Amino acid sequence: MASRTGGNVRTAIKACAQRLSYREAKKEQQEAIIKFVVEGQDVFVCLPTGFGKSMCFLCIPVLVDIITGKSSAWSVIVIVSPLVALMNDQVTTLNKKGLNAVSIVADNTHHSGDDQSAVVRGDFQYIFTTPEILLCSKDWINVFQSPSFVERLVGVIIDEAHCVKKWGSDFRKEYSKLGELRGFFPPKVHIMALTATASAASRKEIIKVLGMLKPHMIIRCPNKPNIKLVVEEMRDDGLDEVMKPLVEELKRKRTDMDKTIIFCRSYKDCASLYFYCKDELKDSFTDPPGYPNVSKFRMVDMFSACNSSVIKNQIVASFSSPNSRLRIVIATVAFGMGIDCPNIRQVIHWSPPSDIEAYIQEIGRAGRDGKMAYATLLYSKKNISLPFMDSSMVVYCRNNNTCRRDLLFRDFDYTRDEDITGCNCCDLCTMICLFSNTSAFLNSSKTEFKSRTDERDVCHPDSICMPV
């Protein structure tokens, strides 16, 4: 793609923002990402959740059409995404904006020769798919390599790129083969990789697997200063200790309760917490109380691999809705990626993830609207002794003297934000903050008391001193 001047790109971004009903790219990183991709360069993007990464790739085909003078809806991008629910959500959003998007996944049995012909013709600007479809489906490989499709293709987007490192060995092996896309498409087609969480070592590995060519790096620490970090050790099963207060709060506040995600590492834990809530809430499990126990009326729901695609989509749509009855979602890790719900106030981990990167990724669901939120990690001596647990995660759980934020983000280009007050940083800093405030109060009280005592002990010239 021919190089364009920064001014041309900036003007095109304004026109594109209007076309997509987005606010114009206000952040320097957003404009840089768009500029590099439109000019035909690989880009690695590591920016916090809620930053607006989706806007950076969704505007690319529209921008290319504006800059090159192509007819509207000529250019196409392919977005590789890990979750069907996430793809369907993005397709629905784009279609509502009048943009043609489609998701091509293994369980979409309705895809026919007509659908493939539509892709070849360029009827869709946005094609969401999986590594399995791109690399294993012979029919779709033929479609994606057809000359008419390749002519329109302006980029391949690897969304949630941390999955390239996390998966690919034993689970969804095609993720480790995505570098084959380099030989799959012509050199003019460049790659953008996006994630919210990747250390320097992880970034290097992802770039290698994807075969990215001297990518421009757009990096920002995933620290979100509006999330307070808390770690607690569970000595028993934790059900009454942790879940009872949540259930009582839900009984009192109903739909006014802040939205909460509880992440579990297994379906068994998900089910245990779900049925605890159901048994404790009784008729109050639904809203209005006593209504049928179906997804539409539940105040607590469970999201796991055992749910059908239909149920998963219902839970995502309900939780993301501003007027949702759903207040608590008990979920496996799959629920964390790409959920666009700005007003989640609390993320609880029933047990620790296997490593720090996974934990940062998951707590990033909280506070996307910039308001105060809380991330609580629960652990036991048993679950941090499991063989797959990374040593850095164990250290984070056991730590009781170092600021949790400093420890959590030390491998992620973190510099301390002076605007974060101790009481809003983490539970350990809160104790220091409270101790300091208490000490200051006591010292102030002692000084004031001494001053007042001294005043009483002074015999003023005009006073009459009487013997006691």
CSV table of C-alpha atoms in Angstrom, one decimal:
chain,number,residue,atom,x,y,z
A,1,MET,CA,0.0,0.0,0.0
A,2,ALA,CA,1.5,3.3,-1.0
A,3,SER,CA,2.7,5.6,1.8
A,4,ARG,CA,0.5,8.5,2.7
A,5,THR,CA,1.3,11.7,4.5
A,6,GLY,CA,0.2,12.1,8.1
A,7,GLY,CA,-2.1,15.0,7.2
A,8,ASN,CA,-4.0,12.8,4.7
A,9,VAL,CA,-4.4,10.1,7.2
A,10,ARG,CA,-5.6,12.5,9.9
A,11,THR,CA,-8.2,14.0,7.6
A,12,ALA,CA,-9.3,10.5,6.6
A,13,ILE,CA,-9.6,9.5,10.3
A,14,LYS,CA,-12.0,12.3,10.9
A,15,ALA,CA,-14.2,11.3,7.9
A,16,CYS,CA,-14.0,7.6,9.0
A,17,ALA,CA,-15.0,8.4,12.6
A,18,GLN,CA,-18.2,10.1,11.3
A,19,ARG,CA,-18.9,7.1,9.0
A,20,LEU,CA,-18.6,4.6,11.8
A,21,SER,CA,-20.3,6.8,14.5
A,22,TYR,CA,-17.1,6.8,16.6
A,23,ARG,CA,-15.6,9.7,18.4
A,24,GLU,CA,-12.6,10.8,16.5
A,25,ALA,CA,-9.3,9.2,17.7
A,26,LYS,CA,-8.4,11.3,20.6
A,27,LYS,CA,-5.5,9.3,21.8
A,28,GLU,CA,-2.0,9.6,20.3
A,29,GLN,CA,-1.6,5.8,20.3
A,30,GLN,CA,-4.9,5.3,18.3
A,31,GLU,CA,-3.8,7.6,15.5
A,32,ALA,CA,-0.3,6.1,15.4
A,33,ILE,CA,-1.8,2.6,15.1
A,34,ILE,CA,-4.1,3.6,12.3
A,35,LYS,CA,-1.4,5.5,10.4
A,36,PHE,CA,1.1,2.6,10.5
A,37,VAL,CA,-1.5,0.0,9.3
A,38,VAL,CA,-2.9,2.2,6.5
A,39,GLU,CA,0.7,2.9,5.3
A,40,GLY,CA,1.3,-0.8,5.0
A,41,GLN,CA,3.3,-1.9,8.1
A,42,ASP,CA,3.0,-4.6,10.7
A,43,VAL,CA,1.9,-3.3,14.1
A,44,PHE,CA,1.9,-4.9,17.5
A,45,VAL,CA,-0.6,-3.2,19.9
A,46,CYS,CA,-0.5,-3.8,23.6
A,47,LEU,CA,-3.0,-1.4,25.3
A,48,PRO,CA,-5.2,-1.7,28.3
A,49,THR,CA,-8.8,-2.9,28.1
A,50,GLY,CA,-11.3,-0.1,27.4
A,51,PHE,CA,-8.6,1.9,25.5
A,52,GLY,CA,-10.4,1.7,22.1
A,53,LYS,CA,-8.3,-1.0,20.3
A,54,SER,CA,-11.3,-2.2,18.3
A,55,MET,CA,-11.8,1.2,16.7
A,56,CYS,CA,-8.2,1.0,15.5
A,57,PHE,CA,-8.8,-2.0,13.3
A,58,LEU,CA,-12.5,-1.5,12.5
A,59,CYS,CA,-11.8,1.8,10.7
A,60,ILE,CA,-9.0,0.3,8.5
A,61,PRO,CA,-11.1,-0.8,5.4
A,62,VAL,CA,-13.1,2.5,5.5
A,63,LEU,CA,-9.9,4.5,5.8
A,64,VAL,CA,-8.2,2.7,2.9
A,65,ASP,CA,-11.2,3.4,0.7
A,66,ILE,CA,-11.2,7.1,1.6
A,67,ILE,CA,-7.5,7.5,1.1
A,68,THR,CA,-7.2,5.5,-2.1
A,69,GLY,CA,-10.4,6.8,-3.6
A,70,LYS,CA,-11.9,3.3,-4.0
A,71,SER,CA,-15.6,2.9,-4.1
A,72,SER,CA,-17.3,2.5,-0.7
A,73,ALA,CA,-17.0,-0.9,0.9
A,74,TRP,CA,-14.3,-2.1,-1.5
A,75,SER,CA,-11.6,-3.0,1.0
A,76,VAL,CA,-11.7,-6.0,3.3
A,77,ILE,CA,-10.1,-7.1,6.6
A,78,VAL,CA,-10.0,-10.5,8.2
A,79,ILE,CA,-10.2,-10.6,12.0
A,80,VAL,CA,-9.0,-13.7,13.7
A,81,SER,CA,-10.8,-14.0,17.1
A,82,PRO,CA,-10.9,-16.7,19.7
A,83,LEU,CA,-14.5,-16.6,20.8
A,84,VAL,CA,-17.7,-17.1,18.8
A,85,ALA,CA,-19.7,-15.0,21.3
A,86,LEU,CA,-17.3,-12.1,20.8
A,87,MET,CA,-17.4,-12.4,17.0
A,88,ASN,CA,-21.2,-12.4,17.0
A,89,ASP,CA,-21.3,-9.4,19.2
A,90,GLN,CA,-19.0,-7.4,17.0
A,91,VAL,CA,-20.8,-8.5,13.8
A,92,THR,CA,-24.1,-7.3,15.2
A,93,THR,CA,-22.7,-4.0,16.2
A,94,LEU,CA,-21.2,-3.4,12.8
A,95,ASN,CA,-24.3,-4.4,10.9
A,96,LYS,CA,-26.3,-2.0,13.0
A,97,LYS,CA,-24.0,0.8,11.8
A,98,GLY,CA,-24.8,-0.2,8.2
A,99,LEU,CA,-21.5,-2.0,7.7
A,100,ASN,CA,-21.4,-5.5,6.1
A,101,ALA,CA,-19.8,-8.0,8.5
A,102,VAL,CA,-20.0,-11.8,8.8
A,103,SER,CA,-18.6,-14.4,11.2
A,104,ILE,CA,-17.3,-17.7,9.8
A,105,VAL,CA,-16.9,-20.4,12.4
A,106,ALA,CA,-17.0,-24.1,12.6
A,107,ASP,CA,-20.5,-24.4,14.1
A,108,ASN,CA,-22.1,-22.1,11.5
A,109,THR,CA,-23.6,-24.9,9.5
A,110,HIS,CA,-25.7,-22.4,7.5
A,111,HIS,CA,-22.7,-21.3,5.5
A,112,SER,CA,-23.2,-22.5,1.9
A,113,GLY,CA,-21.8,-22.0,-1.5
A,114,ASP,CA,-23.8,-18.8,-1.8
A,115,ASP,CA,-22.1,-17.4,1.4
A,116,GLN,CA,-18.6,-18.3,0.0
A,117,SER,CA,-19.5,-16.6,-3.3
A,118,ALA,CA,-20.6,-13.5,-1.4
A,119,VAL,CA,-17.2,-13.3,0.3
A,120,VAL,CA,-15.4,-13.8,-3.0
A,121,ARG,CA,-17.5,-10.9,-4.5
A,122,GLY,CA,-16.5,-8.7,-1.6
A,123,ASP,CA,-20.0,-8.3,-0.1
A,124,PHE,CA,-18.5,-8.2,3.4
A,125,GLN,CA,-15.9,-5.6,4.6
A,126,TYR,CA,-15.3,-7.4,7.9
A,127,ILE,CA,-14.8,-11.1,8.0
A,128,PHE,CA,-14.5,-12.6,11.6
A,129,THR,CA,-13.1,-16.1,11.7
A,130,THR,CA,-11.0,-18.6,13.6
A,131,PRO,CA,-7.5,-20.0,13.0
A,132,GLU,CA,-9.2,-23.4,12.4
A,133,ILE,CA,-11.2,-22.0,9.5
A,134,LEU,CA,-8.3,-20.1,8.0
A,135,LEU,CA,-5.8,-23.0,8.1
A,136,CYS,CA,-7.9,-26.2,8.0
A,137,SER,CA,-11.1,-25.6,6.0
A,138,LYS,CA,-10.2,-26.4,2.3
A,139,ASP,CA,-13.4,-24.8,1.0
A,140,TRP,CA,-12.7,-21.5,2.9
A,141,ILE,CA,-8.9,-21.6,2.1
A,142,ASN,CA,-9.9,-21.6,-1.6
A,143,VAL,CA,-12.2,-18.6,-1.0
A,144,PHE,CA,-9.6,-16.6,0.9
A,145,GLN,CA,-6.9,-17.3,-1.7
A,146,SER,CA,-9.1,-16.4,-4.7
A,147,PRO,CA,-7.7,-13.5,-6.7
A,148,SER,CA,-10.8,-11.3,-6.4
A,149,PHE,CA,-10.7,-11.7,-2.6
A,150,VAL,CA,-7.0,-11.1,-2.2
A,151,GLU,CA,-7.2,-8.0,-4.4
A,152,ARG,CA,-9.6,-6.4,-1.8
A,153,LEU,CA,-7.8,-7.7,1.3
A,154,VAL,CA,-5.9,-4.9,3.1
A,155,GLY,CA,-5.0,-6.5,6.4
A,156,VAL,CA,-5.2,-9.5,8.8
A,157,ILE,CA,-6.0,-8.6,12.5
A,158,ILE,CA,-5.1,-11.1,15.3
A,159,ASP,CA,-7.4,-10.0,18.1
A,160,GLU,CA,-6.6,-11.2,21.7
A,161,ALA,CA,-3.1,-12.0,20.4
A,162,HIS,CA,-2.0,-13.3,23.8
A,163,CYS,CA,-3.9,-16.5,22.9
A,164,VAL,CA,-1.1,-17.2,20.4
A,165,LYS,CA,1.2,-17.8,23.4
A,166,LYS,CA,-1.3,-19.2,25.9
A,167,TRP,CA,-2.8,-21.7,23.5
A,168,GLY,CA,-1.4,-23.6,20.5
A,169,SER,CA,0.5,-26.4,22.2
A,170,ASP,CA,-2.2,-28.7,23.6
A,171,PHE,CA,-5.3,-26.5,23.2
A,172,ARG,CA,-6.4,-25.1,19.8
A,173,LYS,CA,-3.1,-26.0,18.1
A,174,GLU,CA,-3.8,-23.8,15.0
A,175,TYR,CA,-3.0,-20.8,17.1
A,176,SER,CA,0.7,-21.8,17.0
A,177,LYS,CA,0.5,-22.1,13.2
A,178,LEU,CA,-0.9,-18.6,12.5
A,179,GLY,CA,2.5,-17.6,11.1
A,180,GLU,CA,1.6,-19.6,8.0
A,181,LEU,CA,-0.6,-16.7,7.0
A,182,ARG,CA,2.6,-15.0,5.9
A,183,GLY,CA,2.8,-17.4,3.0
A,184,PHE,CA,-0.9,-17.7,2.6
A,185,PHE,CA,-1.4,-14.1,1.6
A,186,PRO,CA,0.7,-11.8,-0.6
A,187,PRO,CA,3.3,-9.4,0.9
A,188,LYS,CA,1.0,-6.4,0.5
A,189,VAL,CA,-1.3,-7.8,3.3
A,190,HIS,CA,0.1,-6.8,6.7
A,191,ILE,CA,-0.6,-8.0,10.2
A,192,MET,CA,-1.9,-6.2,13.2
A,193,ALA,CA,-1.7,-8.1,16.6
A,194,LEU,CA,-3.7,-6.7,19.5
A,195,THR,CA,-3.8,-7.6,23.2
A,196,ALA,CA,-4.3,-5.9,26.5
A,197,THR,CA,-1.6,-7.9,28.3
A,198,ALA,CA,1.8,-9.1,27.2
A,199,SER,CA,5.1,-8.8,29.0
A,200,ALA,CA,8.3,-8.0,26.9
A,201,ALA,CA,9.1,-11.7,26.8
A,202,SER,CA,5.6,-12.6,25.6
A,203,ARG,CA,5.6,-9.9,23.0
A,204,LYS,CA,8.8,-11.3,21.5
A,205,GLU,CA,7.3,-14.8,21.4
A,206,ILE,CA,4.0,-13.7,19.8
A,207,ILE,CA,5.8,-11.7,17.1
A,208,LYS,CA,8.0,-14.7,16.3
A,209,VAL,CA,5.0,-17.1,16.0
A,210,LEU,CA,3.1,-14.7,13.8
A,211,GLY,CA,6.1,-14.0,11.6
A,212,MET,CA,5.6,-10.3,11.9
A,213,LEU,CA,8.1,-8.2,10.0
A,214,LYS,CA,9.8,-5.4,12.1
A,215,PRO,CA,6.4,-4.4,13.6
A,216,HIS,CA,5.9,-1.0,15.0
A,217,MET,CA,5.3,-1.4,18.8
A,218,ILE,CA,2.5,0.5,20.4
A,219,ILE,CA,2.9,-0.4,24.1
A,220,ARG,CA,1.2,0.9,27.3
A,221,CYS,CA,1.3,-0.7,30.7
A,222,PRO,CA,-2.0,-2.5,31.4
A,223,ASN,CA,-2.2,-1.0,34.8
A,224,LYS,CA,-5.7,0.6,35.4
A,225,PRO,CA,-5.4,3.1,38.3
A,226,ASN,CA,-9.1,3.0,39.0
A,227,ILE,CA,-9.0,-0.7,40.0
A,228,LYS,CA,-8.2,-1.4,43.7
A,229,LEU,CA,-6.3,-4.7,44.2
A,230,VAL,CA,-7.2,-7.0,47.1
A,231,VAL,CA,-5.8,-10.5,48.0
A,232,GLU,CA,-7.4,-12.7,50.6
A,233,GLU,CA,-6.5,-16.2,51.8
A,234,MET,CA,-9.4,-18.6,52.2
A,235,ARG,CA,-9.1,-21.0,55.1
A,236,ASP,CA,-12.3,-23.0,54.5
A,237,ASP,CA,-14.3,-23.6,51.3
A,238,GLY,CA,-15.1,-19.9,51.3
A,239,LEU,CA,-18.8,-20.2,50.4
A,240,ASP,CA,-20.2,-18.6,53.5
A,241,GLU,CA,-17.2,-16.3,54.0
A,242,VAL,CA,-17.3,-14.8,50.5
A,243,MET,CA,-20.6,-15.6,48.9
A,244,LYS,CA,-22.9,-14.9,51.8
A,245,PRO,CA,-22.2,-11.1,51.8
A,246,LEU,CA,-22.7,-11.0,48.0
A,247,VAL,CA,-26.0,-12.8,48.3
A,248,GLU,CA,-27.2,-10.6,51.1
A,249,GLU,CA,-26.2,-7.5,49.1
A,250,LEU,CA,-28.1,-8.8,46.1
A,251,LYS,CA,-31.2,-9.4,48.2
A,252,ARG,CA,-31.1,-5.8,49.5
A,253,LYS,CA,-30.2,-3.9,46.4
A,254,ARG,CA,-31.6,-6.1,43.6
A,255,THR,CA,-30.9,-4.5,40.2
A,256,ASP,CA,-29.2,-1.6,42.0
A,257,MET,CA,-26.3,-3.9,43.0
A,258,ASP,CA,-23.1,-3.3,41.1
A,259,LYS,CA,-22.3,-5.8,38.4
A,260,THR,CA,-19.8,-8.5,39.5
A,261,ILE,CA,-17.9,-11.2,37.6
A,262,ILE,CA,-16.6,-14.2,39.6
A,263,PHE,CA,-13.9,-16.1,37.7
A,264,CYS,CA,-13.5,-19.8,38.4
A,265,ARG,CA,-10.9,-22.2,37.1
A,266,SER,CA,-13.2,-25.2,36.6
A,267,TYR,CA,-16.8,-26.0,35.7
A,268,LYS,CA,-17.2,-27.7,39.1
A,269,ASP,CA,-16.4,-24.4,41.0
A,270,CYS,CA,-18.8,-22.5,38.7
A,271,ALA,CA,-21.6,-24.9,39.4
A,272,SER,CA,-20.9,-24.9,43.1
A,273,LEU,CA,-21.1,-21.1,43.4
A,274,TYR,CA,-24.1,-20.9,41.1
A,275,PHE,CA,-26.2,-23.4,43.0
A,276,TYR,CA,-25.2,-21.8,46.3
A,277,CYS,CA,-26.6,-18.5,45.1
A,278,LYS,CA,-29.7,-20.2,43.8
A,279,ASP,CA,-30.4,-22.0,47.1
A,280,GLU,CA,-29.7,-18.9,49.2
A,281,LEU,CA,-31.7,-16.5,47.1
A,282,LYS,CA,-34.7,-18.8,46.5
A,283,ASP,CA,-37.5,-16.8,44.8
A,284,SER,CA,-35.2,-13.7,44.8
A,285,PHE,CA,-33.0,-15.6,42.3
A,286,THR,CA,-35.1,-14.0,39.5
A,287,ASP,CA,-36.4,-10.5,39.0
A,288,PRO,CA,-39.2,-10.0,39.6
A,289,PRO,CA,-39.0,-12.5,42.5
A,290,GLY,CA,-40.7,-15.8,41.8
A,291,TYR,CA,-40.5,-15.4,38.0
A,292,PRO,CA,-39.4,-18.4,35.9
A,293,ASN,CA,-35.8,-19.5,36.2
A,294,VAL,CA,-34.8,-18.6,32.7
A,295,SER,CA,-31.9,-16.5,31.4
A,296,LYS,CA,-34.2,-13.5,30.8
A,297,PHE,CA,-35.1,-13.1,34.5
A,298,ARG,CA,-32.0,-14.4,36.3
A,299,MET,CA,-30.0,-12.1,38.6
A,300,VAL,CA,-27.2,-14.6,38.7
A,301,ASP,CA,-26.0,-16.7,35.8
A,302,MET,CA,-23.2,-19.1,34.9
A,303,PHE,CA,-21.0,-18.9,31.7
A,304,SER,CA,-18.8,-21.9,30.8
A,305,ALA,CA,-17.9,-24.2,27.9
A,306,CYS,CA,-21.0,-26.3,28.8
A,307,ASN,CA,-23.3,-23.6,27.7
A,308,SER,CA,-24.7,-23.7,24.2
A,309,SER,CA,-23.7,-20.8,21.8
A,310,VAL,CA,-27.3,-19.4,22.1
A,311,ILE,CA,-27.1,-19.3,25.9
A,312,LYS,CA,-23.6,-17.8,25.9
A,313,ASN,CA,-24.8,-15.0,23.5
A,314,GLN,CA,-27.8,-14.4,25.8
A,315,ILE,CA,-25.6,-14.0,28.9
A,316,VAL,CA,-23.2,-11.7,27.1
A,317,ALA,CA,-26.0,-9.5,25.7
A,318,SER,CA,-27.9,-9.4,29.0
A,319,PHE,CA,-24.8,-8.5,31.1
A,320,SER,CA,-23.7,-5.8,28.6
A,321,SER,CA,-27.1,-4.1,28.6
A,322,PRO,CA,-27.4,-1.0,30.7
A,323,ASN,CA,-30.9,-2.1,32.0
A,324,SER,CA,-29.9,-5.7,32.7
A,325,ARG,CA,-31.4,-7.7,35.6
A,326,LEU,CA,-28.2,-9.8,35.6
A,327,ARG,CA,-25.9,-8.7,38.4
A,328,ILE,CA,-23.5,-11.6,39.0
A,329,VAL,CA,-21.9,-13.8,36.3
A,330,ILE,CA,-20.0,-16.8,37.5
A,331,ALA,CA,-17.7,-17.7,34.7
A,332,THR,CA,-14.7,-19.5,33.4
A,333,VAL,CA,-11.9,-17.6,31.7
A,334,ALA,CA,-13.7,-17.5,28.3
A,335,PHE,CA,-16.1,-14.8,29.6
A,336,GLY,CA,-13.3,-12.4,30.1
A,337,MET,CA,-12.2,-11.7,26.5
A,338,GLY,CA,-13.8,-8.9,24.6
A,339,ILE,CA,-16.9,-8.4,26.8
A,340,ASP,CA,-17.9,-4.8,26.2
A,341,CYS,CA,-19.5,-4.0,29.6
A,342,PRO,CA,-18.3,-0.7,30.9
A,343,ASN,CA,-19.9,-0.7,34.4
A,344,ILE,CA,-18.5,-3.9,36.0
A,345,ARG,CA,-17.5,-2.7,39.5
A,346,GLN,CA,-16.1,-5.9,40.9
A,347,VAL,CA,-14.1,-8.9,39.6
A,348,ILE,CA,-13.5,-11.8,42.0
A,349,HIS,CA,-11.2,-14.7,41.4
A,350,TRP,CA,-12.3,-17.8,43.2
A,351,SER,CA,-8.8,-19.1,42.8
A,352,PRO,CA,-5.7,-17.8,41.1
A,353,PRO,CA,-5.1,-18.0,37.4
A,354,SER,CA,-1.9,-20.0,36.4
A,355,ASP,CA,0.1,-16.8,35.7
A,356,ILE,CA,0.2,-13.0,36.1
A,357,GLU,CA,-0.6,-12.2,32.5
A,358,ALA,CA,-3.9,-14.1,32.7
A,359,TYR,CA,-4.8,-12.4,35.9
A,360,ILE,CA,-4.1,-8.9,34.5
A,361,GLN,CA,-6.2,-9.7,31.4
A,362,GLU,CA,-9.2,-10.9,33.5
A,363,ILE,CA,-9.3,-8.0,36.0
A,364,GLY,CA,-9.2,-5.6,33.1
A,365,ARG,CA,-12.9,-6.3,32.7
A,366,ALA,CA,-13.6,-4.1,35.7
A,367,GLY,CA,-14.0,-0.3,35.6
A,368,ARG,CA,-13.9,0.2,31.8
A,369,ASP,CA,-16.0,3.4,32.4
A,370,GLY,CA,-13.1,4.8,34.4
A,371,LYS,CA,-15.0,4.7,37.7
A,372,MET,CA,-13.6,3.0,40.9
A,373,ALA,CA,-13.7,-0.8,40.7
A,374,TYR,CA,-12.3,-3.7,42.7
A,375,ALA,CA,-10.3,-6.8,41.9
A,376,THR,CA,-10.3,-9.5,44.7
A,377,LEU,CA,-8.1,-12.5,44.4
A,378,LEU,CA,-8.9,-15.5,46.7
A,379,TYR,CA,-6.4,-18.2,47.2
A,380,SER,CA,-5.7,-21.2,49.5
A,381,LYS,CA,-2.4,-22.9,50.3
A,382,LYS,CA,-3.7,-25.9,48.3
A,383,ASN,CA,-4.5,-24.1,45.0
A,384,ILE,CA,-1.2,-22.2,44.9
A,385,SER,CA,0.7,-25.5,45.3
A,386,LEU,CA,-0.7,-26.9,42.1
A,387,PRO,CA,2.0,-27.9,39.6
A,388,PHE,CA,0.9,-25.6,36.8
A,389,MET,CA,0.9,-22.5,39.0
A,390,ASP,CA,3.6,-20.0,37.9
A,391,SER,CA,6.0,-18.9,40.6
A,392,SER,CA,5.2,-15.2,40.0
A,393,MET,CA,1.5,-15.9,40.7
A,394,VAL,CA,2.5,-17.7,44.0
A,395,VAL,CA,4.7,-14.8,45.0
A,396,TYR,CA,1.8,-12.3,44.3
A,397,CYS,CA,-0.6,-14.3,46.4
A,398,ARG,CA,1.8,-14.8,49.4
A,399,ASN,CA,3.1,-11.2,49.3
A,400,ASN,CA,2.1,-9.2,52.4
A,401,ASN,CA,4.6,-6.3,52.5
A,402,THR,CA,5.1,-4.9,48.9
A,403,CYS,CA,2.5,-2.8,47.1
A,404,ARG,CA,0.4,-5.2,45.1
A,405,ARG,CA,0.4,-2.8,42.1
A,406,ASP,CA,4.2,-2.6,42.0
A,407,LEU,CA,4.5,-6.3,42.2
A,408,LEU,CA,1.8,-7.1,39.7
A,409,PHE,CA,3.0,-4.8,36.9
A,410,ARG,CA,6.8,-4.9,37.4
A,411,ASP,CA,7.3,-6.8,34.1
A,412,PHE,CA,4.9,-4.5,32.1
A,413,ASP,CA,6.7,-1.2,31.7
A,414,TYR,CA,5.1,0.1,34.9
A,415,THR,CA,5.9,3.4,36.5
A,416,ARG,CA,4.1,4.4,39.7
A,417,ASP,CA,1.2,6.8,39.2
A,418,GLU,CA,1.4,9.5,41.8
A,419,ASP,CA,-2.3,10.2,41.4
A,420,ILE,CA,-3.2,6.8,42.9
A,421,THR,CA,-3.7,7.4,46.6
A,422,GLY,CA,-2.7,4.7,49.0
A,423,CYS,CA,-6.2,4.0,50.1
A,424,ASN,CA,-7.3,3.3,46.5
A,425,CYS,CA,-4.2,1.4,45.4
A,426,CYS,CA,-4.4,-2.0,47.1
A,427,ASP,CA,-5.3,-3.6,50.5
A,428,LEU,CA,-1.7,-3.4,51.7
A,429,CYS,CA,-1.3,0.3,50.8
A,430,THR,CA,-4.7,0.9,52.5
A,431,MET,CA,-3.4,-0.5,55.8
A,432,ILE,CA,-0.3,1.8,55.5
A,433,CYS,CA,-2.6,4.7,54.6
A,434,LEU,CA,-4.9,4.1,57.5
A,435,PHE,CA,-2.0,3.6,59.9
A,436,SER,CA,-0.4,6.8,58.7
A,437,ASN,CA,-3.7,8.7,59.0
A,438,THR,CA,-4.3,7.3,62.5
A,439,SER,CA,-0.8,8.1,63.6
A,440,ALA,CA,-1.1,11.6,62.2
A,441,PHE,CA,-4.4,12.0,64.0
A,442,LEU,CA,-3.0,10.8,67.3
A,443,ASN,CA,0.1,13.0,66.9
A,444,SER,CA,-2.1,16.0,66.0
A,445,SER,CA,-4.4,15.2,69.0
A,446,LYS,CA,-1.4,14.9,71.3
A,447,THR,CA,0.0,18.3,70.1
A,448,GLU,CA,-3.4,19.9,70.4
A,449,PHE,CA,-3.9,18.4,73.9
A,450,LYS,CA,-0.4,19.6,75.0
A,451,SER,CA,-1.0,23.0,73.6
A,452,ARG,CA,-4.3,23.3,75.4
A,453,THR,CA,-2.7,22.0,78.6
A,454,ASP,CA,0.1,24.5,78.3
A,455,GLU,CA,-2.4,27.3,77.9
A,456,ARG,CA,-4.2,26.2,81.1
A,457,ASP,CA,-0.9,26.1,83.0
A,458,VAL,CA,0.1,29.7,82.0
A,459,CYS,CA,-0.9,32.3,84.6
A,460,HIS,CA,-1.9,35.4,82.7
A,461,PRO,CA,-1.0,38.8,84.2
A,462,ASP,CA,-4.6,39.8,84.7
A,463,SER,CA,-5.7,36.5,86.1
A,464,ILE,CA,-6.2,35.9,89.9
A,465,CYS,CA,-4.3,32.9,91.1
A,466,MET,CA,-6.2,31.2,93.9
A,467,PRO,CA,-4.7,28.6,96.1
A,468,VAL,CA,-6.2,25.1,95.6
